[in-house]
Amino acid sequence: MTKRVFLFIVVLALAALPHVAGAQATGSPLKIGIVGAGREGSALGALFVKAGHPVTFSSRHPEELKSLVAGLGPLAQAGTVEEAIAFGDAVVIVIPYAAMEQIGQAHASALAQKVLVIDVSNPIARRDGEAFVKSVGDQGGAGLVTAKFLPGAHIVRAFNAIGAGKLTELAHRAGEPVGVPIAGDDPQAIAVAQSLIREIGFEPVLVGGLAMGRHLVPGMPLGGEHTPAEIRQIAGTLH
Ligand SMILES: NC(=O)c1ccc[n+]([C@@H]2O[C@H](COP(=O)([O-])OP(=O)(O)OC[C@H]3O[C@@H](n4cnc5c(N)ncnc54)[C@H](OP(=O)(O)O)[C@@H]3O)[C@@H](O)[C@H]2O)c1
């Protein structure tokens, strides 16, 4: 499926959801910048808009995001990566992990000013290369390496292994919510992330510090859909 078709489907799926005034229910809207409005970034950002948060979606070609933001209404806008980072009180980074170093080189000092940087990105061999993924692993895995690339940023890893195509349908599901394992070292950033995750209809489960972020990648035991209790049980077996 092309990115353009995926974005169109995200907008259609969200239009069908009941309106959820999460931000208004739990606090003030938080300005959110999305770096990487591809499959996962657009789906997540759309859920934040639906919860009442103003969101700037970014691309190196922001004109390609016109239909996405038009479909999401006045809280959504498109911009460059620099504009999205400047806009957000919280920034969500949803890019190929191999691009993280470049984001750090260009934007680390701006990102360090943010209350929260959510790292949704994963090192994946078929996209980023075996050698790169091995090097990330050798340095402690995604999490510690993100902190190295983005010095000073208040990072929480989250949503790393919930597929873009399932996010909209799983949000606010009836009965027990889907758990989102998160890892981070900064208490304030963790608290903000937990609040945002609840507002968009999931239950955050802190599995440990940023070093535990290496377990938050697809194909690992914490990947996929789990209840909060299952996440706690699985996390207890990891170190
Ligand atoms: N897809 C999923 O189901 C899923 C689930 C959980 C986590 N993730 C993780 O989320 C990340 C993105 O995955 P995706 O499937 O959404 O990929 P995608 O659809 O290919 O989107 C990636 C986005 O990253 C942006 N990007 C790439 N290089 C960049 C750079 N150097 N600077 C700024 N932006 C850059 C691209 O923006 P432009 O080309 O428009 O500039 C593109 O919109 C990956 O790390 C993936 O492992 C994906």
CSV table of C-alpha atoms and ligand atoms in Angstrom, one decimal:
chain,number,residue,atom,x,y,z
A,1,MET,CA,0.0,0.0,0.0
A,2,THR,CA,1.4,3.4,-0.9
A,3,LYS,CA,1.9,6.0,1.9
A,4,ARG,CA,-0.7,8.3,0.2
A,5,VAL,CA,-3.3,5.5,0.2
A,6,PHE,CA,-2.5,4.7,3.8
A,7,LEU,CA,-3.0,8.3,4.9
A,8,PHE,CA,-6.3,8.4,3.2
A,9,ILE,CA,-7.5,5.3,5.0
A,10,VAL,CA,-6.3,6.8,8.3
A,11,VAL,CA,-8.5,9.9,7.8
A,12,LEU,CA,-11.5,7.7,6.8
A,13,ALA,CA,-11.1,5.4,9.8
A,14,LEU,CA,-10.9,8.3,12.2
A,15,ALA,CA,-13.9,10.1,10.7
A,16,ALA,CA,-15.9,6.9,11.7
A,17,LEU,CA,-14.7,7.0,15.4
A,18,PRO,CA,-16.9,8.7,18.0
A,19,HIS,CA,-15.5,12.0,19.0
A,20,VAL,CA,-13.3,11.6,22.1
A,21,ALA,CA,-12.7,14.8,24.1
A,22,GLY,CA,-9.8,13.3,25.9
A,23,ALA,CA,-7.6,16.4,26.1
A,24,GLN,CA,-10.5,18.5,27.4
A,25,ALA,CA,-11.3,15.8,30.0
A,26,THR,CA,-7.9,15.5,31.5
A,27,GLY,CA,-6.1,18.8,31.0
A,28,SER,CA,-5.1,21.4,28.6
A,29,PRO,CA,-4.4,20.5,25.0
A,30,LEU,CA,-0.7,19.9,24.4
A,31,LYS,CA,0.9,21.0,21.2
A,32,ILE,CA,2.4,18.0,19.5
A,33,GLY,CA,5.0,17.9,16.7
A,34,ILE,CA,5.2,14.7,14.6
A,35,VAL,CA,8.5,14.0,12.9
A,36,GLY,CA,7.8,11.4,10.2
A,37,ALA,CA,4.2,11.4,9.1
A,38,GLY,CA,4.3,8.1,7.3
A,39,ARG,CA,2.2,5.1,8.2
A,40,GLU,CA,2.7,5.0,12.0
A,41,GLY,CA,3.3,8.8,12.5
A,42,SER,CA,0.1,9.8,10.6
A,43,ALA,CA,-2.0,7.2,12.4
A,44,LEU,CA,-0.7,8.3,15.9
A,45,GLY,CA,-0.9,12.0,15.1
A,46,ALA,CA,-4.5,11.6,13.9
A,47,LEU,CA,-5.4,10.0,17.3
A,48,PHE,CA,-3.8,13.0,19.1
A,49,VAL,CA,-5.9,15.4,17.0
A,50,LYS,CA,-9.0,13.3,17.7
A,51,ALA,CA,-8.2,13.7,21.4
A,52,GLY,CA,-8.2,17.5,21.1
A,53,HIS,CA,-4.5,18.2,20.7
A,54,PRO,CA,-3.1,20.6,18.1
A,55,VAL,CA,-0.7,18.6,15.9
A,56,THR,CA,1.9,19.7,13.3
A,57,PHE,CA,2.7,16.7,11.0
A,58,SER,CA,6.0,17.1,9.3
A,59,SER,CA,7.7,15.9,6.1
A,60,ARG,CA,10.7,16.8,4.1
A,61,HIS,CA,7.9,17.5,1.5
A,62,PRO,CA,5.2,19.0,3.6
A,63,GLU,CA,3.0,19.7,0.6
A,64,GLU,CA,2.4,15.9,0.4
A,65,LEU,CA,0.6,16.1,3.7
A,66,LYS,CA,-2.1,18.5,2.5
A,67,SER,CA,-4.9,15.9,2.2
A,68,LEU,CA,-4.0,14.3,5.6
A,69,VAL,CA,-4.3,17.6,7.5
A,70,ALA,CA,-7.3,18.8,5.5
A,71,GLY,CA,-9.1,15.6,6.5
A,72,LEU,CA,-8.3,16.0,10.2
A,73,GLY,CA,-9.7,19.6,10.6
A,74,PRO,CA,-8.4,22.8,12.2
A,75,LEU,CA,-6.2,21.2,14.9
A,76,ALA,CA,-3.9,19.6,12.2
A,77,GLN,CA,-1.3,21.4,10.2
A,78,ALA,CA,1.6,20.4,8.0
A,79,GLY,CA,5.1,21.8,8.2
A,80,THR,CA,8.8,21.0,7.8
A,81,VAL,CA,10.6,18.9,10.4
A,82,GLU,CA,12.0,22.1,11.9
A,83,GLU,CA,8.6,23.7,12.2
A,84,ALA,CA,7.0,20.6,13.8
A,85,ILE,CA,9.8,20.5,16.4
A,86,ALA,CA,9.5,24.2,17.1
A,87,PHE,CA,5.7,23.8,17.4
A,88,GLY,CA,5.5,20.9,19.8
A,89,ASP,CA,5.7,20.9,23.5
A,90,ALA,CA,5.9,17.2,23.0
A,91,VAL,CA,7.6,15.7,19.9
A,92,VAL,CA,6.9,12.3,18.5
A,93,ILE,CA,9.7,10.8,16.3
A,94,VAL,CA,8.5,8.2,13.9
A,95,ILE,CA,11.2,7.7,11.3
A,96,PRO,CA,13.5,4.9,10.1
A,97,TYR,CA,15.8,4.5,13.0
A,98,ALA,CA,18.8,5.0,10.7
A,99,ALA,CA,17.7,8.7,10.3
A,100,MET,CA,17.7,9.4,14.1
A,101,GLU,CA,21.4,10.4,14.1
A,102,GLN,CA,20.7,13.0,11.4
A,103,ILE,CA,17.7,14.3,13.3
A,104,GLY,CA,19.9,14.7,16.4
A,105,GLN,CA,22.7,16.5,14.4
A,106,ALA,CA,20.1,19.0,13.1
A,107,HIS,CA,17.7,19.3,16.0
A,108,ALA,CA,19.2,18.0,19.3
A,109,SER,CA,19.3,21.3,21.1
A,110,ALA,CA,15.6,22.1,20.2
A,111,LEU,CA,14.5,18.7,21.2
A,112,ALA,CA,16.2,19.0,24.5
A,113,GLN,CA,13.9,21.9,25.4
A,114,LYS,CA,10.8,19.7,25.0
A,115,VAL,CA,8.9,18.3,28.0
A,116,LEU,CA,8.7,15.0,26.1
A,117,VAL,CA,10.2,13.2,23.1
A,118,ILE,CA,8.3,10.0,22.2
A,119,ASP,CA,10.5,7.6,20.3
A,120,VAL,CA,8.4,5.3,18.2
A,121,SER,CA,11.2,4.3,15.8
A,122,ASN,CA,12.8,0.9,15.6
A,123,PRO,CA,16.1,-0.4,14.2
A,124,ILE,CA,15.0,-2.9,11.6
A,125,ALA,CA,17.5,-4.9,9.6
A,126,ARG,CA,15.6,-5.1,6.3
A,127,ARG,CA,15.2,-1.3,6.2
A,128,ASP,CA,18.2,0.0,8.2
A,129,GLY,CA,20.7,-2.8,7.4
A,130,GLU,CA,22.2,-5.6,9.4
A,131,ALA,CA,25.4,-3.8,10.3
A,132,PHE,CA,23.5,-0.7,11.6
A,133,VAL,CA,21.1,-2.9,13.7
A,134,LYS,CA,24.0,-4.8,15.2
A,135,SER,CA,25.8,-1.6,16.0
A,136,VAL,CA,22.7,-0.3,17.8
A,137,GLY,CA,22.4,-3.5,19.8
A,138,ASP,CA,26.1,-3.4,20.7
A,139,GLN,CA,25.5,0.1,22.2
A,140,GLY,CA,22.6,-1.0,24.4
A,141,GLY,CA,19.8,-1.0,21.9
A,142,ALA,CA,17.1,1.4,20.9
A,143,GLY,CA,16.5,3.6,23.9
A,144,LEU,CA,20.1,4.2,25.0
A,145,VAL,CA,21.1,4.8,21.4
A,146,THR,CA,18.3,7.3,21.0
A,147,ALA,CA,19.5,9.2,24.0
A,148,LYS,CA,23.0,9.2,22.5
A,149,PHE,CA,21.7,10.6,19.2
A,150,LEU,CA,19.4,13.2,21.0
A,151,PRO,CA,21.5,14.3,24.0
A,152,GLY,CA,19.5,16.1,26.7
A,153,ALA,CA,16.1,15.0,25.3
A,154,HIS,CA,13.5,13.7,27.7
A,155,ILE,CA,12.8,10.5,25.9
A,156,VAL,CA,10.1,7.9,26.3
A,157,ARG,CA,9.9,4.9,24.0
A,158,ALA,CA,6.3,4.0,23.2
A,159,PHE,CA,4.0,2.5,20.5
A,160,ASN,CA,7.0,0.7,18.9
A,161,ALA,CA,5.3,-2.5,18.1
A,162,ILE,CA,1.6,-1.7,17.6
A,163,GLY,CA,1.1,-1.7,13.8
A,164,ALA,CA,-0.1,1.4,12.1
A,165,GLY,CA,-3.0,-0.4,10.5
A,166,LYS,CA,-4.3,-1.5,13.9
A,167,LEU,CA,-3.9,1.7,15.9
A,168,THR,CA,-7.2,3.3,15.1
A,169,GLU,CA,-9.3,0.2,15.7
A,170,LEU,CA,-7.5,-0.7,19.0
A,171,ALA,CA,-7.8,2.8,20.4
A,172,HIS,CA,-10.6,3.1,23.0
A,173,ARG,CA,-11.5,-0.6,22.4
A,174,ALA,CA,-14.4,-1.9,24.4
A,175,GLY,CA,-13.5,-3.7,27.6
A,176,GLU,CA,-10.0,-3.9,28.8
A,177,PRO,CA,-7.7,-1.4,27.0
A,178,VAL,CA,-4.7,-2.5,24.9
A,179,GLY,CA,-1.5,-1.9,26.9
A,180,VAL,CA,1.4,0.2,25.6
A,181,PRO,CA,4.7,-0.8,27.1
A,182,ILE,CA,6.8,2.3,27.7
A,183,ALA,CA,10.4,2.9,28.8
A,184,GLY,CA,12.0,6.1,30.0
A,185,ASP,CA,14.2,7.7,32.6
A,186,ASP,CA,12.6,11.1,33.1
A,187,PRO,CA,9.6,11.1,35.6
A,188,GLN,CA,8.0,14.2,34.1
A,189,ALA,CA,8.3,13.0,30.5
A,190,ILE,CA,6.9,9.6,31.6
A,191,ALA,CA,3.9,11.3,33.3
A,192,VAL,CA,3.1,13.3,30.2
A,193,ALA,CA,3.5,10.3,28.0
A,194,GLN,CA,1.2,8.3,30.2
A,195,SER,CA,-1.4,11.0,30.1
A,196,LEU,CA,-1.3,11.3,26.3
A,197,ILE,CA,-1.4,7.5,25.9
A,198,ARG,CA,-4.5,7.2,28.1
A,199,GLU,CA,-6.2,10.1,26.2
A,200,ILE,CA,-5.9,8.3,22.9
A,201,GLY,CA,-7.4,5.1,24.3
A,202,PHE,CA,-4.6,2.9,25.5
A,203,GLU,CA,-3.1,1.9,28.9
A,204,PRO,CA,0.6,2.8,29.4
A,205,VAL,CA,2.7,0.3,31.3
A,206,LEU,CA,6.1,1.5,32.4
A,207,VAL,CA,8.5,-1.5,31.9
A,208,GLY,CA,11.6,0.3,33.1
A,209,GLY,CA,14.3,2.8,32.2
A,210,LEU,CA,15.4,3.8,28.7
A,211,ALA,CA,17.7,0.8,28.7
A,212,MET,CA,14.6,-1.4,28.6
A,213,GLY,CA,13.7,0.3,25.4
A,214,ARG,CA,15.7,-2.3,23.5
A,215,HIS,CA,12.8,-4.8,24.3
A,216,LEU,CA,10.3,-2.5,22.7
A,217,VAL,CA,10.7,-3.5,19.0
A,218,PRO,CA,8.6,-5.7,16.8
A,219,GLY,CA,9.1,-9.4,17.1
A,220,MET,CA,10.2,-9.3,20.7
A,221,PRO,CA,7.9,-10.7,23.5
A,222,LEU,CA,6.5,-7.3,24.3
A,223,GLY,CA,5.7,-6.6,20.7
A,224,GLY,CA,2.1,-6.8,19.4
A,225,GLU,CA,-1.1,-6.5,21.3
A,226,HIS,CA,-1.2,-7.3,25.0
A,227,THR,CA,-3.3,-6.4,28.0
A,228,PRO,CA,-1.6,-4.3,30.7
A,229,ALA,CA,-1.5,-7.4,32.9
A,230,GLU,CA,0.2,-9.5,30.1
A,231,ILE,CA,2.8,-6.7,29.6
A,232,ARG,CA,3.6,-6.6,33.3
A,233,GLN,CA,4.0,-10.4,33.4
A,234,ILE,CA,6.3,-10.4,30.3
A,235,ALA,CA,8.3,-7.5,31.5
A,236,GLY,CA,9.0,-9.3,34.7
A,237,THR,CA,10.8,-12.0,32.7
A,238,LEU,CA,13.1,-9.5,31.0
A,239,HIS,CA,16.2,-7.6,32.1
B,1,LIG,N1,4.4,1.0,10.4
B,1,LIG,C1,4.2,0.4,11.6
B,1,LIG,O1,3.3,-0.4,11.8
B,1,LIG,C2,5.1,0.8,12.8
B,1,LIG,C3,4.7,0.4,14.1
B,1,LIG,C4,5.5,0.8,15.2
B,1,LIG,C5,6.7,1.5,15.0
B,1,LIG,N2,7.0,1.8,13.7
B,1,LIG,C6,8.3,2.5,13.5
B,1,LIG,O2,8.0,3.8,13.1
B,1,LIG,C7,9.0,4.3,12.2
B,1,LIG,C8,8.3,4.7,10.9
B,1,LIG,O3,7.7,3.6,10.3
B,1,LIG,P1,6.6,3.8,9.2
B,1,LIG,O4,6.1,2.5,8.9
B,1,LIG,O5,5.6,4.9,9.6
B,1,LIG,O6,7.5,4.3,8.0
B,1,LIG,P2,7.1,5.2,6.7
B,1,LIG,O7,5.7,5.0,6.4
B,1,LIG,O8,8.1,4.9,5.7
B,1,LIG,O9,7.3,6.7,7.2
B,1,LIG,C9,8.6,7.1,7.6
B,1,LIG,C10,8.6,8.6,7.7
B,1,LIG,O10,9.9,9.0,8.1
B,1,LIG,C11,10.2,10.2,7.4
B,1,LIG,N3,11.7,10.3,7.3
B,1,LIG,C12,12.5,9.4,6.7
B,1,LIG,N4,13.7,9.8,6.8
B,1,LIG,C13,13.7,11.0,7.4
B,1,LIG,C14,14.7,12.0,7.7
B,1,LIG,N5,16.0,11.8,7.4
B,1,LIG,N6,14.3,13.1,8.3
B,1,LIG,C15,13.0,13.3,8.6
B,1,LIG,N7,12.0,12.5,8.3
B,1,LIG,C16,12.4,11.3,7.7
B,1,LIG,C17,9.5,10.1,6.1
B,1,LIG,O11,9.1,11.4,5.8
B,1,LIG,P3,9.2,12.2,4.4
B,1,LIG,O12,9.8,11.2,3.4
B,1,LIG,O13,7.8,12.6,4.1
B,1,LIG,O14,10.1,13.3,4.7
B,1,LIG,C18,8.3,9.2,6.3
B,1,LIG,O15,7.1,9.9,6.4
B,1,LIG,C19,10.0,3.1,12.0
B,1,LIG,O16,11.1,3.3,12.8
B,1,LIG,C20,9.2,1.9,12.4
B,1,LIG,O17,10.0,0.8,12.8
B,1,LIG,C21,6.3,1.5,12.6
